[in-house]
Amino acid sequence: ANDYISLFEGTTRNKQFVFLGEDGDNAGDFDLYKSGFGTGNDIDCYYALYPYASTTKYIYGDSEGVADYIRYSMPASQNYNEGSIALNANVMVAVTADLDDFDLAFRNVCSFLRVRLYGADQSVGSIVFTGNNSEVLSGNMAITPVYGGTPSVRMLGSGTSLTLNCAGGVTIGTTQGEATEFWLVVPPLNFPNGFTLTVNGFYGGSQTYTISNNLT
């Protein structure tokens, strides 16, 4: 309910639309959030991206084979959400067949990493994710939607870490069977040397876990 998307309504102008349905709905409508004058070049279908950001742009491709894409800025930090991912963190994109098609079939742009932690009398303040080959994880990304298919992603930014912030601290389960889940939204990249997670305690101290496998 009340989620906002960027909609390129047959032009390269980024318009803000709001979802009119309820939490958990599997269908619903969007309405223009606010009207006003603007300008943009024509495109031959409708593109949508969640979450809305005023900085999101539709970029034309070039003569060297780079296709048109939507440029979105992936934040370097996310906020802990119990049992799920952070609000506005799950980047999704939709594209219609043409200008006579008004159904937006959203597809996930990123991957998800679930981290399960446990320990006696432990409170987590933040979790930092980094690739072991300095992979770019945040900043501008080029998203190319594919009608009826999986979108492609290229990272254009320079940020090499993602931080999951746990405001006020999150007290974790004391045993493996009571482990607490933390979810991170991560660009869908190959990590040939694996990745590293640094868990920072809310009251100080940290612990680092390194995965050295070649992972995608």
XYZ file of C-alpha atoms in Angstrom:
216
model
C 0.000 0.000 0.000
C 1.212 3.504 -0.951
C 4.396 2.269 -2.637
C 5.760 4.650 -5.266
C 7.171 3.755 -8.686
C 8.854 5.634 -11.502
C 6.758 5.316 -14.680
C 8.012 6.272 -18.116
C 4.596 6.721 -19.694
C 5.559 6.524 -23.367
C 8.217 9.205 -22.870
C 11.602 9.508 -21.180
C 10.029 11.670 -18.465
C 10.140 10.069 -14.998
C 6.655 10.337 -13.468
C 5.823 9.349 -9.884
C 2.902 6.929 -9.510
C 1.441 5.439 -6.313
C 0.013 1.940 -5.758
C -3.675 2.066 -4.812
C -3.959 -1.470 -3.411
C -3.416 -3.065 -0.025
C -0.339 -4.717 1.468
C 0.039 -8.239 0.037
C -2.188 -7.724 -3.020
C -1.189 -9.703 -6.122
C -2.782 -7.146 -8.454
C -3.807 -3.524 -8.413
C -3.650 -0.142 -10.066
C -1.310 2.824 -9.997
C -2.288 6.463 -10.149
C -0.285 9.597 -10.912
C 0.895 10.956 -7.554
C 1.139 14.574 -8.594
C 0.621 16.371 -11.867
C 2.643 19.121 -13.427
C 4.384 20.209 -16.577
C 7.411 18.373 -17.910
C 9.091 17.199 -21.072
C 10.623 14.077 -22.527
C 11.331 12.221 -25.760
C 8.981 9.563 -27.107
C 9.581 5.856 -26.467
C 7.560 2.963 -27.882
C 6.306 1.298 -24.668
C 5.867 1.858 -20.943
C 8.646 1.244 -18.404
C 8.254 1.166 -14.621
C 10.777 0.863 -11.807
C 10.322 0.352 -8.080
C 11.186 2.166 -5.880
C 10.575 5.683 -7.135
C 13.533 8.059 -7.142
C 13.623 11.470 -8.763
C 17.144 10.701 -10.018
C 16.041 7.654 -12.062
C 16.441 8.286 -15.794
C 15.763 6.604 -19.128
C 19.016 6.608 -21.111
C 19.285 6.015 -24.840
C 21.794 3.416 -26.034
C 24.722 4.231 -28.281
C 26.125 3.261 -31.671
C 28.514 0.771 -30.028
C 25.796 -1.723 -29.213
C 24.767 -0.564 -25.726
C 20.984 -0.897 -25.524
C 18.659 1.649 -23.954
C 18.557 1.323 -20.186
C 17.072 2.761 -17.008
C 19.649 4.343 -14.727
C 18.914 3.822 -11.053
C 21.127 4.639 -8.063
C 21.520 1.636 -5.754
C 21.874 2.894 -2.150
C 24.915 1.788 -0.164
C 22.803 1.108 2.928
C 19.587 -0.728 3.774
C 17.546 -0.871 6.965
C 16.798 -4.064 8.863
C 13.227 -5.326 8.519
C 12.282 -8.281 10.712
C 11.923 -11.459 8.664
C 12.070 -9.642 5.343
C 13.944 -7.115 3.247
C 14.140 -3.380 3.784
C 11.391 -1.061 2.587
C 12.294 0.375 -0.849
C 15.294 -1.986 -1.172
C 13.882 -4.594 -3.561
C 14.500 -3.050 -6.987
C 11.940 -4.227 -9.562
C 11.335 -3.300 -13.186
C 8.524 -3.765 -15.703
C 8.109 -3.149 -19.426
C 5.030 -3.465 -21.619
C 4.800 -4.930 -25.120
C 3.822 -1.595 -26.666
C 1.812 1.546 -26.011
C -1.478 -0.407 -26.149
C -0.403 -2.657 -23.266
C -1.125 -1.321 -19.752
C -0.147 -4.373 -17.661
C 3.092 -4.012 -15.696
C 4.662 -7.409 -14.938
C 7.360 -6.573 -12.383
C 10.542 -8.647 -12.180
C 13.228 -8.577 -9.513
C 16.417 -6.821 -10.578
C 18.628 -7.957 -7.708
C 19.439 -11.073 -5.698
C 18.869 -11.743 -2.004
C 21.294 -12.864 0.674
C 19.906 -14.334 3.886
C 22.244 -14.307 6.891
C 21.287 -16.334 9.985
C 23.046 -15.374 13.217
C 22.893 -16.711 16.757
C 24.809 -16.219 19.989
C 24.210 -15.718 23.684
C 23.575 -12.110 24.772
C 24.431 -10.655 21.362
C 22.886 -7.570 19.754
C 23.709 -6.693 16.123
C 24.206 -3.063 15.137
C 24.995 -3.531 11.446
C 26.175 -6.038 8.844
C 28.595 -4.998 6.079
C 28.802 -6.982 2.822
C 31.824 -6.676 0.499
C 33.064 -8.700 -2.458
C 36.562 -10.160 -2.173
C 37.480 -8.764 -5.600
C 36.304 -5.172 -4.937
C 33.085 -5.718 -6.881
C 30.928 -2.611 -7.357
C 27.780 -3.013 -5.260
C 26.199 0.437 -5.043
C 25.808 3.629 -7.009
C 24.365 3.975 -10.497
C 23.244 0.798 -12.215
C 22.090 0.285 -15.814
C 18.935 -1.836 -15.923
C 17.692 -3.132 -19.263
C 14.166 -4.585 -18.978
C 13.210 -7.450 -21.313
C 9.565 -8.015 -22.178
C 8.651 -11.501 -20.965
C 12.226 -12.127 -19.850
C 14.835 -11.443 -17.189
C 16.258 -7.892 -16.960
C 19.991 -7.387 -17.337
C 22.103 -5.223 -15.025
C 25.419 -3.402 -15.340
C 26.970 -1.595 -12.391
C 28.109 1.938 -13.266
C 28.884 3.259 -9.794
C 31.908 2.891 -7.536
C 30.606 1.782 -4.119
C 32.142 -1.519 -3.000
C 30.108 -2.285 0.112
C 26.518 -2.669 1.297
C 25.531 -2.014 4.907
C 22.446 -3.367 6.634
C 21.719 -0.989 9.517
C 19.905 -2.284 12.589
C 18.555 0.802 14.329
C 18.445 0.309 18.079
C 20.198 -3.056 17.730
C 18.704 -6.485 17.015
C 19.032 -9.108 19.729
C 19.651 -12.473 18.075
C 18.633 -15.993 19.075
C 20.906 -17.837 21.467
C 21.019 -21.188 19.619
C 21.290 -22.305 15.995
C 17.654 -23.406 16.071
C 16.671 -19.900 17.196
C 18.912 -18.062 14.707
C 17.751 -14.598 13.634
C 17.424 -13.853 9.909
C 18.896 -10.786 8.232
C 18.138 -10.086 4.570
C 20.268 -8.064 2.138
C 19.398 -7.061 -1.425
C 22.547 -7.528 -3.549
C 23.172 -6.777 -7.250
C 23.167 -10.035 -9.280
C 26.909 -10.338 -9.797
C 29.534 -13.024 -10.014
C 31.912 -13.102 -7.033
C 34.847 -15.213 -8.290
C 36.693 -14.854 -4.973
C 33.587 -14.951 -2.775
C 32.551 -12.285 -0.313
C 33.043 -11.087 3.255
C 30.483 -10.242 5.928
C 31.414 -8.099 8.914
C 28.932 -8.234 11.786
C 29.204 -5.210 14.077
C 27.859 -5.485 17.604
C 25.446 -2.801 18.755
C 27.521 -2.273 21.912
C 30.882 -2.625 20.148
C 33.059 -5.395 18.786
C 32.821 -7.099 15.419
C 33.207 -10.504 13.798
C 34.144 -11.240 10.191
C 33.031 -14.181 8.055
C 34.697 -14.827 4.690
C 33.266 -17.061 1.972
C 35.963 -17.814 -0.621
C 33.909 -19.899 -3.090
C 33.217 -18.714 -6.635
C 29.587 -17.604 -6.315
C 27.009 -15.912 -8.531
